[in-house]
């Protein structure tokens, strides 16, 4: 279910599936720009880069050159299910012990279908683990003040432990202003600069870790992949995925390099990495030749490529050329079914954490 | 003068000259620990590492193997003087235009001689550029409440634009609590997590950039050393120097790797870098063999090594083996006289910036 949910999220996006990770819409452009630059600089297939014509399997297919595949598949769908099951138990333990049910509130403004779908999926995910969901829907033409009023009312509501403002907001509103209004204790997205600062600093603890990068690290943990002492490359430096993922790896004692649009030799640097997290939104950019044998690959990209044989006329692929990578790497996340399902699981986890903290429940 | 000031700062320290950069004293241990690990992993001189017995010139000496030295010396003392002269002009322009004089307040608690020296030097530096300095001295046995009261009173004082609490504080006080009381608009150290978060995030601007890393980048700028597109290695990940230096390099579009105690192959990684910033406090750790020909080296370490021929029985050396490095690098900061003088210059610069911002003066 989680996988198809992500799929639905993506298919309903008008721009790019990465919009799912780009709730701060200003970053979409940066990512796109980044990708363009990276393509220019890659040398694996001069003139073509990792073009869409290269057919990489978008998911682990046992019938497809199985004998050559070395990599263990990191099954995000299964891990996300385990995480949700754990959350379900904790939510019910909390309810029984102190009578508190964690609550997640979403503020949805306007009539975008994709936004409505995201919100519906989050609501379903909450229900599935016993988290109470709250929702305010406001019309496209509502004022900034009305939105602010909703946010502030959730800030004050003791049954709400996490608040999400679904982006994008209508263009007549100051997005930053509205996001800044969310109480830092309930900012389950973890994008507040104070949280990012604490994430960067040794000896400090963020209140929340952003969901997608948290999901990446959780996958490594659940598969007992050692991070300490390893070299790691993060491809992409968005505020939402790349940068916090790099800070998390650094906190776990990896030696981290962030590759971005201005990096001159991305292939060469990537080839040195024991762990690669790619979050640029460029289909099949990371080729087999970029990968050190035995590396662990976490693919955050969910990119649609035209495929007339697919029911919807397209299929989803990651940033990493799966077919090539699985012959070189020791472990890899598929797309879909890798990082995707982890994002909502981590949102639920952050909401639970928030409720526990607010009610001082261990 | 600036150089001897730093020298005095260091010589008066009971622990390590890096205490100068470690106003958050909890980091001293981290740096030390880091260094120990790095020594274990270096392979240049197995069993000895970069031992103190290796004689590297601690400053550029024209009479000493000059013919072999390729590197341009990055003269921090001269740049700091230029910066201070620019600040002097701006301070006087501000005074003439709007009648406001920037003010820096220092809270000094207890009787530590080294702390008293630092505070005196800051006061002198302020006077030299026309910044007004304020000071509160409290006894060793004063209460946390008294210190907090002083901080809060400076927060409210419109003639104060920057506040420093001189560390370490007496052990019966909660340092974090006191530091958190400093208004973020006057936190000229730039160590507040909100500032660090903004530094890490694309599209956000910190109110203040921490002084030492800011000084490193300023040296690169003043010597027209391109950062964009370059590979950079930062050795050391302290909250005060290494981590913010890496974030600054990243903001300027370098591809940055942070090396730390858990990094397995520091030499190899460092050898790939176009720009190296070292901030670990380990004398002569970075040897000639670690350096890519033509690299630019910024040495933040100021380490005392025994030298019975020196007037005080020791001399100061950097983290980088100067004598070897200057034959390989294209540019290098000496120790002393490199980054050291820049730190106080940047503190003055931050105080001026703060005053300009508060009074909306361009």
XYZ file of C-alpha atoms in Angstrom:
724
model
C 0.000 0.000 0.000
C 2.768 2.403 0.934
C 4.418 1.991 -2.417
C 1.320 2.655 -4.430
C 0.644 5.621 -2.204
C 3.953 7.184 -3.208
C 3.186 6.282 -6.771
C -0.094 8.119 -6.527
C 1.624 11.089 -4.942
C 3.979 11.242 -7.862
C 1.536 10.683 -10.620
C -0.692 13.422 -9.358
C 2.104 15.951 -9.415
C 2.002 18.389 -12.274
C 5.709 19.129 -12.234
C 7.929 16.347 -11.006
C 7.610 13.492 -8.580
C 10.325 15.187 -6.571
C 7.684 17.717 -5.671
C 6.847 15.129 -3.072
C 10.146 15.806 -1.366
C 10.078 19.457 -2.275
C 7.384 20.736 -0.040
C 9.366 23.963 0.042
C 8.684 24.595 -3.603
C 11.519 27.100 -4.007
C 13.885 24.153 -4.007
C 12.458 22.506 -7.051
C 14.247 24.956 -9.247
C 17.515 24.522 -7.408
C 17.353 20.794 -7.814
C 16.500 21.091 -11.471
C 19.282 23.576 -12.013
C 21.654 21.286 -10.191
C 20.745 18.390 -12.366
C 21.319 20.363 -15.543
C 24.811 21.220 -14.422
C 25.609 17.710 -13.366
C 24.601 16.412 -16.769
C 26.960 18.811 -18.426
C 29.844 17.615 -16.366
C 29.347 13.881 -16.530
C 31.646 11.995 -18.850
C 30.283 8.450 -18.742
C 28.353 8.851 -21.965
C 29.573 12.067 -23.561
C 26.945 14.042 -25.348
C 24.127 11.915 -24.014
C 24.744 11.731 -20.292
C 22.374 9.292 -18.656
C 19.676 9.778 -21.197
C 16.184 8.476 -20.816
C 16.793 6.045 -23.635
C 18.925 3.916 -21.346
C 16.682 1.208 -20.029
C 17.286 0.504 -16.405
C 14.932 -1.676 -14.511
C 13.007 0.518 -12.156
C 12.492 -2.207 -9.622
C 14.192 -5.432 -8.623
C 12.989 -8.026 -11.045
C 13.945 -11.587 -10.177
C 13.531 -12.693 -13.756
C 15.845 -10.034 -15.102
C 19.591 -10.856 -15.230
C 19.325 -12.167 -11.723
C 22.562 -14.086 -11.929
C 24.509 -10.848 -12.384
C 22.849 -8.918 -9.585
C 25.049 -8.798 -6.512
C 23.256 -6.164 -4.533
C 20.912 -6.870 -1.702
C 17.637 -5.013 -2.235
C 16.885 -2.615 0.608
C 13.155 -3.061 0.894
C 11.795 0.284 2.020
C 8.231 -0.882 1.748
C 8.851 -3.691 4.227
C 10.872 -1.508 6.593
C 8.208 1.196 6.482
C 5.631 -1.432 7.398
C 7.759 -2.561 10.350
C 8.170 1.056 11.474
C 4.430 1.676 11.200
C 3.756 -1.489 13.196
C 6.119 -0.274 15.923
C 4.408 3.111 15.914
C 1.013 1.432 16.205
C 2.180 -0.386 19.345
C 3.642 2.788 20.874
C 0.549 4.838 20.072
C -1.652 2.300 21.767
C 0.718 1.974 24.767
C 0.620 5.747 25.147
C -3.154 5.848 24.942
C -3.490 3.092 27.550
C -0.890 4.557 29.912
C -1.729 8.242 29.907
C -4.833 8.524 27.746
C -3.134 10.640 25.092
C -3.473 10.016 21.357
C -0.847 11.678 19.132
C -2.372 14.112 16.650
C -1.190 15.444 13.277
C -2.819 18.517 11.761
C -2.668 19.496 8.116
C -3.551 22.885 6.707
C -4.643 22.649 3.081
C -5.248 25.820 1.092
C -6.752 25.891 -2.398
C -8.008 23.238 -4.780
C -4.893 21.526 -6.140
C -5.720 17.893 -6.752
C -2.185 16.703 -6.042
C -2.173 18.489 -2.688
C -5.544 16.993 -1.839
C -4.163 13.537 -2.668
C -1.086 14.023 -0.484
C -3.244 15.158 2.393
C -5.592 12.210 1.957
C -2.634 9.796 1.992
C -1.200 11.337 5.136
C -4.597 11.063 6.768
C -4.863 7.392 5.818
C -1.374 6.700 7.108
C -2.251 8.361 10.424
C -5.396 6.287 10.756
C -3.481 3.092 10.047
C -1.269 3.602 13.126
C -3.876 5.179 15.406
C -2.639 8.772 15.146
C -5.500 11.249 15.125
C -5.540 13.505 12.099
C -6.860 17.027 11.936
C -7.452 19.036 8.832
C -8.358 22.561 7.882
C -9.288 23.287 4.293
C -9.331 26.867 3.136
C -10.331 28.241 -0.245
C -7.844 29.421 -2.854
C -8.915 33.011 -2.220
C -8.577 32.941 1.567
C -6.299 35.506 3.165
C -2.883 34.941 4.719
C -4.417 35.958 8.023
C -6.955 33.147 7.824
C -4.199 30.607 7.197
C -2.129 32.058 10.029
C -5.147 31.853 12.290
C -5.506 28.126 11.558
C -1.821 27.500 12.231
C -1.909 29.424 15.497
C -5.021 27.598 16.586
C -3.260 24.241 16.005
C -0.229 25.594 17.898
C -2.510 26.118 20.894
C -4.461 22.880 20.517
C -3.156 20.327 23.052
C -4.453 17.385 20.996
C -2.258 18.403 18.047
C 1.416 17.352 18.263
C 2.504 17.921 14.683
C 1.490 20.557 12.113
C 2.016 20.451 8.357
C 1.134 23.254 5.996
C 0.629 21.610 2.624
C 2.640 23.379 -0.055
C 2.513 25.066 -2.448
C 0.377 27.831 -1.025
C -1.502 30.213 -3.321
C 0.879 32.776 -4.762
C -0.631 35.734 -2.912
C 0.622 34.350 0.407
C 4.020 34.693 2.060
C 4.950 31.035 2.457
C 7.925 31.718 4.734
C 5.795 33.832 7.007
C 3.191 31.100 7.377
C 5.742 28.309 7.896
C 7.544 30.376 10.523
C 4.279 30.583 12.439
C 4.310 26.820 13.107
C 5.460 26.231 16.672
C 8.936 24.681 16.651
C 7.673 22.023 19.092
C 5.147 20.898 16.472
C 7.206 21.391 13.298
C 7.338 17.669 12.469
C 8.905 18.432 9.084
C 12.078 19.457 10.923
C 12.907 22.191 8.404
C 13.069 25.046 10.890
C 16.556 26.636 10.811
C 16.841 26.046 14.557
C 16.405 22.309 13.956
C 18.859 22.326 11.060
C 21.365 24.241 13.204
C 21.069 21.703 15.995
C 21.449 18.913 13.461
C 24.708 20.482 12.254
C 26.147 21.046 15.735
C 27.937 18.490 17.833
C 26.442 18.129 21.283
C 23.054 19.506 20.218
C 19.922 17.573 19.422
C 17.297 18.663 16.904
C 13.678 18.405 17.976
C 12.820 16.761 14.652
C 14.865 15.320 11.811
C 13.437 15.954 8.316
C 11.459 12.919 7.187
C 13.118 11.854 3.917
C 16.754 11.995 5.099
C 15.696 10.394 8.367
C 14.140 7.601 6.301
C 17.415 7.104 4.396
C 19.419 6.668 7.585
C 16.739 4.464 9.116
C 17.073 2.109 6.130
C 20.838 1.872 6.715
C 20.254 1.153 10.405
C 17.596 -1.461 9.799
C 19.905 -3.274 7.388
C 22.806 -3.068 9.873
C 24.909 -1.098 7.433
C 27.756 0.532 9.290
C 28.071 4.281 8.765
C 30.856 5.143 11.206
C 34.210 5.507 9.490
C 32.729 5.091 6.009
C 33.079 7.552 3.166
C 29.719 8.870 2.037
C 28.682 10.970 -0.918
C 25.405 12.865 -0.992
C 24.387 13.970 -4.468
C 22.256 17.101 -4.272
C 22.274 19.787 -1.596
C 18.628 20.690 -1.164
C 17.458 21.968 2.215
C 14.946 19.142 2.327
C 16.996 16.071 1.484
C 20.643 16.464 0.473
C 21.914 18.876 3.094
C 20.185 17.282 6.123
C 21.145 13.797 4.852
C 24.789 14.911 4.803
C 24.490 16.308 8.337
C 22.945 13.047 9.556
C 25.708 10.937 7.993
C 28.281 13.257 9.533
C 26.639 12.875 12.945
C 27.085 9.128 12.543
C 30.809 9.576 11.893
C 30.897 9.094 8.148
C 33.311 11.217 6.117
C 30.870 13.096 3.935
C 31.174 14.929 0.624
C 28.233 16.770 -0.933
C 28.175 16.794 -4.720
C 26.234 19.532 -6.452
C 25.826 21.433 -9.686
C 29.223 23.086 -9.407
C 31.135 19.896 -8.695
C 33.584 19.320 -11.518
C 34.159 15.580 -11.191
C 31.025 14.003 -9.686
C 31.738 10.547 -11.077
C 35.242 10.399 -9.715
C 34.183 11.559 -6.248
C 31.156 9.268 -6.159
C 33.348 6.327 -7.079
C 35.243 6.737 -3.783
C 32.122 6.393 -1.639
C 31.120 3.466 0.540
C 27.637 4.958 0.848
C 25.840 7.046 -1.791
C 22.629 8.971 -1.178
C 21.321 10.506 -4.369
C 18.632 13.191 -4.295
C 18.715 15.218 -7.474
C 15.679 14.089 -9.446
C 17.603 13.130 -12.572
C 16.589 9.753 -14.015
C 19.396 7.181 -14.151
C 22.125 9.780 -13.678
C 24.361 7.624 -11.483
C 25.694 4.907 -13.755
C 27.409 1.646 -12.894
C 30.789 3.206 -13.608
C 30.215 5.791 -10.869
C 29.948 3.138 -8.197
C 32.655 1.559 -6.081
C 32.212 -2.212 -5.906
C 30.365 -3.082 -2.725
C 28.978 0.396 -2.136
C 25.563 0.897 -0.533
C 23.135 2.991 -2.573
C 20.179 4.971 -1.304
C 18.155 6.450 -4.143
C 15.834 9.291 -3.197
C 14.893 10.236 -6.764
C 11.483 9.230 -8.099
C 11.467 10.268 -11.730
C 8.825 9.534 -14.370
C 10.127 8.396 -17.738
C 7.948 7.822 -20.763
C 7.013 4.186 -21.215
C 4.166 3.569 -23.609
C 3.973 -0.062 -22.539
C 3.157 0.992 -18.977
C -0.499 1.370 -18.008
C -0.154 5.115 -17.439
C 2.284 5.752 -20.279
C 5.240 6.229 -17.973
C 7.166 4.433 -15.279
C 9.188 5.638 -12.331
C 12.956 5.362 -12.064
C 15.470 6.647 -9.541
C 18.539 8.849 -9.875
C 20.625 5.689 -9.956
C 20.647 3.371 -12.972
C 19.297 0.363 -11.106
C 20.166 -2.290 -13.636
C 23.814 -1.288 -13.785
C 24.132 -0.436 -10.109
C 22.813 -3.710 -8.762
C 25.717 -5.492 -10.438
C 28.291 -3.364 -8.612
C 26.762 -2.335 -5.301
C 26.359 -4.483 -2.199
C 22.939 -3.033 -1.389
C 20.497 -0.729 -3.144
C 17.061 0.783 -2.644
C 14.633 0.179 -5.505
C 12.420 2.894 -7.010
C 9.592 2.741 -6.179
C 9.555 0.858 -2.887
C 12.810 2.190 -1.415
C 13.043 5.580 0.275
C 9.559 6.655 -0.809
C 7.536 4.611 1.698
C 9.907 5.689 4.471
C 9.042 9.384 4.224
C 5.479 9.073 5.516
C 6.604 6.470 8.079
C 9.091 9.008 9.443
C 6.408 11.697 9.525
C 4.338 9.402 11.725
C 7.426 8.684 13.812
C 8.087 12.416 14.274
C 4.476 12.959 15.317
C 4.758 10.183 17.906
C 8.072 11.600 19.159
C 6.471 15.013 19.501
C 3.526 13.681 21.479
C 5.859 11.715 23.758
C 8.017 14.782 24.361
C 5.116 17.121 25.008
C 3.597 14.651 27.492
C 6.958 13.541 28.881
C 6.105 9.939 28.071
C 8.976 7.469 27.727
C 50.091 44.232 16.910
C 47.316 41.842 15.989
C 49.755 38.989 15.712
C 51.338 39.592 19.072
C 47.874 39.922 20.504
C 47.006 36.436 19.339
C 50.341 35.283 20.624
C 49.513 36.745 24.014
C 46.089 35.114 23.924
C 47.743 31.791 23.360
C 50.551 32.072 25.798
C 48.183 33.016 28.550
C 46.053 29.966 27.998
C 46.483 27.240 30.531
C 45.364 24.454 28.239
C 45.908 24.989 24.552
C 46.125 27.931 22.210
C 43.049 26.563 20.517
C 41.132 27.681 23.576
C 41.184 30.982 21.770
C 38.892 29.511 19.154
C 37.116 27.359 21.661
C 35.096 29.868 23.529
C 32.574 27.043 23.923
C 34.917 25.109 26.112
C 33.138 21.793 25.662
C 34.689 21.604 22.222
C 38.252 21.554 23.373
C 37.907 17.926 24.265
C 36.321 17.092 20.946
C 39.165 18.689 19.061
C 41.725 16.929 21.190
C 39.984 13.608 20.804
C 39.790 14.148 17.083
C 43.463 14.837 16.842
C 44.355 11.727 18.719
C 42.371 9.607 16.314
C 43.803 11.322 13.287
C 47.313 10.636 14.475
C 46.531 6.969 14.788
C 45.362 6.778 11.239
C 48.063 8.763 9.480
C 50.595 6.776 7.544
C 53.118 9.362 6.410
C 55.510 8.583 9.228
C 54.292 5.347 10.762
C 54.703 5.091 14.478
C 55.612 8.732 14.839
C 52.903 10.590 12.975
C 53.758 14.241 12.665
C 55.772 14.322 15.808
C 56.933 17.488 17.458
C 60.520 16.608 16.650
C 59.953 17.529 13.030
C 61.143 21.068 12.621
C 58.865 23.092 10.463
C 59.337 26.776 10.202
C 56.480 28.404 12.046
C 56.535 31.516 9.899
C 57.673 32.503 6.440
C 61.374 33.151 6.668
C 62.925 34.697 3.575
C 66.369 33.445 4.515
C 65.226 29.836 4.858
C 65.213 27.656 1.709
C 63.558 30.489 -0.136
C 64.428 29.090 -3.528
C 62.283 26.012 -2.892
C 59.260 27.846 -1.553
C 56.582 28.144 -4.191
C 53.678 29.227 -2.076
C 52.479 32.758 -1.796
C 52.209 33.734 1.859
C 48.666 34.769 2.798
C 49.406 37.604 5.165
C 46.590 37.589 7.699
C 48.185 40.331 9.730
C 48.141 42.689 6.762
C 44.617 41.703 5.691
C 43.347 42.125 9.248
C 44.884 45.605 9.289
C 43.119 46.447 6.019
C 39.825 45.123 7.412
C 40.251 47.151 10.602
C 41.021 50.270 8.555
C 37.842 49.718 6.545
C 35.869 49.245 9.750
C 37.357 52.458 11.170
C 36.113 54.372 8.109
C 32.643 52.825 8.330
C 32.366 53.433 12.065
C 33.203 57.064 11.593
C 30.866 57.428 8.596
C 28.071 55.940 10.705
C 28.797 58.273 13.578
C 28.810 61.304 11.303
C 25.678 60.288 9.402
C 23.368 59.118 12.137
C 25.270 59.764 15.361
C 25.480 56.081 16.286
C 28.667 54.412 17.525
C 28.713 50.595 17.368
C 29.147 48.999 20.781
C 30.508 45.624 21.916
C 29.817 44.373 25.438
C 31.773 41.685 27.220
C 30.668 39.852 30.337
C 33.627 38.553 32.326
C 33.032 36.308 35.317
C 35.775 35.227 37.716
C 39.484 35.887 37.989
C 41.086 33.848 35.214
C 44.101 35.732 33.969
C 43.796 34.382 30.432
C 40.168 35.489 30.220
C 41.126 38.924 31.510
C 43.804 39.150 28.810
C 41.404 38.188 26.041
C 38.900 40.752 27.219
C 41.593 43.439 27.398
C 42.685 42.640 23.840
C 39.158 42.815 22.529
C 38.704 46.142 24.251
C 41.916 47.477 22.685
C 40.841 46.238 19.252
C 37.479 47.971 19.648
C 39.142 51.219 20.640
C 41.476 51.042 17.639
C 38.545 51.142 15.211
C 36.283 53.468 17.185
C 33.849 50.803 18.455
C 32.693 51.522 21.979
C 33.378 48.716 24.402
C 31.367 47.839 27.465
C 32.367 45.474 30.185
C 30.843 43.869 33.229
C 33.119 42.030 35.637
C 31.554 39.696 38.137
C 33.233 37.736 40.906
C 33.920 34.016 40.725
C 31.222 33.408 43.345
C 28.489 35.424 41.687
C 25.239 33.671 40.918
C 23.917 32.592 37.528
C 21.100 35.076 38.040
C 23.547 37.952 38.333
C 25.245 36.946 35.076
C 21.878 36.561 33.364
C 20.887 39.985 34.638
C 23.964 41.521 33.009
C 23.280 39.772 29.714
C 19.649 40.856 29.708
C 20.613 44.400 30.529
C 22.980 44.465 27.507
C 20.202 42.943 25.396
C 18.070 45.959 26.273
C 20.822 48.548 25.970
C 20.490 50.361 22.614
C 24.162 51.402 22.630
C 25.247 47.725 22.673
C 25.166 45.920 19.298
C 27.212 42.849 20.141
C 27.472 40.772 23.339
C 30.176 38.269 24.258
C 30.149 36.160 27.385
C 33.783 35.301 28.028
C 34.208 31.563 28.552
C 34.815 29.459 30.491
C 32.281 30.411 33.120
C 32.653 29.201 36.722
C 31.587 25.576 36.979
C 28.526 26.256 39.113
C 26.842 28.030 36.201
C 24.856 26.604 33.303
C 26.851 27.922 30.375
C 24.251 26.977 27.769
C 21.555 28.735 29.708
C 23.557 31.937 29.893
C 24.617 31.858 26.245
C 21.043 31.246 25.160
C 20.052 34.428 26.956
C 22.089 36.555 24.529
C 19.713 38.166 22.042
C 20.185 36.589 18.627
C 20.404 40.095 17.123
C 23.484 40.754 19.271
C 25.103 37.302 19.212
C 28.178 38.468 17.266
C 29.861 35.095 17.794
C 27.318 33.580 15.409
C 27.207 30.293 17.297
C 23.461 30.308 17.941
C 21.866 27.196 16.345
C 19.486 29.462 14.451
C 22.484 31.153 12.811
C 24.153 27.824 12.086
C 20.897 26.519 10.596
C 20.592 29.530 8.326
C 24.232 29.106 7.331
C 23.506 25.512 6.328
C 20.361 26.320 4.340
C 20.235 27.566 0.795
C 18.219 30.733 0.440
C 18.653 31.705 4.092
C 21.054 34.227 5.535
C 22.599 33.986 8.988
C 22.617 37.149 11.072
C 26.267 36.547 11.942
C 28.951 34.210 10.654
C 31.309 32.796 13.333
C 34.489 34.877 13.420
C 37.283 32.381 12.760
C 35.713 30.596 9.774
C 34.592 33.960 8.431
C 38.210 35.085 8.699
C 39.366 32.040 6.700
C 36.989 32.780 3.836
C 37.806 36.485 3.968
C 41.482 35.633 3.423
C 40.575 33.597 0.338
C 38.471 36.466 -0.992
C 41.102 39.103 -0.363
C 43.661 37.027 -2.240
C 41.212 36.461 -5.119
C 41.326 32.709 -4.630
C 38.404 31.147 -6.429
C 36.238 28.863 -4.283
C 33.417 28.037 -6.713
C 33.851 24.639 -8.334
C 36.911 23.793 -6.244
C 37.284 20.750 -4.041
C 37.812 21.700 -0.411
C 38.735 19.674 2.623
C 38.102 20.903 6.143
C 40.074 19.030 8.771
C 38.225 19.104 12.089
C 34.479 19.382 12.689
C 34.189 21.624 15.715
C 31.084 23.772 16.097
C 33.312 26.837 16.244
C 35.609 26.421 13.255
C 35.465 23.234 11.183
C 31.734 22.776 10.726
C 30.878 26.429 9.964
C 33.962 26.702 7.700
C 32.626 23.735 5.702
C 29.179 25.335 5.469
C 30.715 28.599 4.249
C 32.787 26.840 1.583
C 29.689 24.961 0.493
C 27.730 28.226 0.232
C 30.432 29.447 -2.115
C 29.978 26.389 -4.328
C 33.012 24.370 -3.330
C 32.665 20.586 -3.129
C 33.429 20.052 0.527
C 34.562 17.060 2.562
C 34.990 17.230 6.334
C 37.741 15.041 7.744
C 37.536 14.043 11.386
C 38.703 11.540 13.958
C 36.816 8.663 12.347
C 38.079 9.304 8.827
C 40.102 6.320 7.723
C 42.251 7.880 5.014
C 42.734 11.581 5.823
C 45.926 11.929 3.801
C 44.419 10.476 0.669
C 41.304 12.646 0.863
C 43.267 15.776 1.714
C 45.521 15.176 -1.273
C 42.528 15.654 -3.587
C 41.714 19.120 -2.291
C 42.255 22.430 -4.041
C 41.630 24.215 -0.738
C 42.465 22.886 2.725
C 41.293 24.464 5.970
C 42.829 22.751 8.957
C 41.445 23.311 12.456
C 42.402 20.440 14.719
C 45.105 21.837 16.987
C 47.698 19.185 16.156
C 51.154 20.608 15.442
C 52.477 19.874 11.933
C 49.948 17.132 11.305
C 49.408 17.938 7.628
C 52.649 17.010 5.892
C 53.885 17.919 2.438
C 52.791 14.521 1.125
C 49.179 15.296 2.068
C 49.026 18.277 -0.244
C 48.080 18.446 -3.898
C 50.529 20.616 -5.826
C 49.109 24.110 -6.127
C 46.607 23.745 -3.296
C 45.684 26.701 -1.102
C 46.202 26.130 2.629
C 44.454 27.899 5.484
C 45.901 26.886 8.827
C 43.713 27.643 11.837
C 45.830 25.738 14.360
C 48.046 27.681 16.744
C 50.005 25.069 18.669
C 52.849 25.610 21.116
C 55.852 23.315 20.704
C 58.796 23.261 23.050
C 61.702 25.327 21.791
C 64.348 26.098 24.377
C 66.004 28.579 22.032
C 62.850 30.694 21.965
C 62.498 33.488 24.537
C 59.521 31.809 26.234
C 60.780 28.242 25.828
C 58.273 27.416 23.114
C 57.199 28.573 19.705
C 53.908 28.409 17.857
C 53.253 26.207 14.855
C 50.151 25.421 12.833
C 48.414 22.152 12.004
C 50.219 22.218 8.678
C 53.945 21.531 8.396
C 54.796 24.925 6.958
C 58.274 24.129 5.697
C 57.092 21.162 3.668
C 53.789 22.693 2.615
C 55.201 25.891 1.193
C 57.130 23.839 -1.374
C 53.934 22.188 -2.667
C 51.085 24.647 -2.141
C 50.351 27.730 -4.195
C 49.372 29.788 -1.157
C 49.534 29.298 2.600
C 48.756 31.152 5.795
C 51.647 31.373 8.263
C 51.308 30.689 11.987
C 51.287 33.099 13.672
C 50.166 35.928 11.421
C 47.660 34.016 9.289
C 44.142 33.251 10.479
C 44.809 34.424 14.055
C 44.662 38.171 13.439
C 41.531 37.727 11.337
C 39.408 36.416 14.218
C 39.257 39.670 16.162
C 38.949 41.655 12.912
C 35.842 39.594 12.076
C 34.448 40.164 15.569
C 34.725 43.900 14.949
C 33.179 43.414 11.524
C 30.247 41.490 13.029
C 29.726 44.237 15.610
C 29.660 46.867 12.863
C 27.247 44.734 10.803
C 24.993 44.404 13.813
C 24.949 48.142 14.482
C 24.211 48.839 10.817
C 21.370 46.326 10.795
C 19.816 47.533 14.028
C 19.923 51.144 12.817
C 19.100 50.264 9.217
C 22.244 52.052 8.046
C 23.657 51.100 4.640
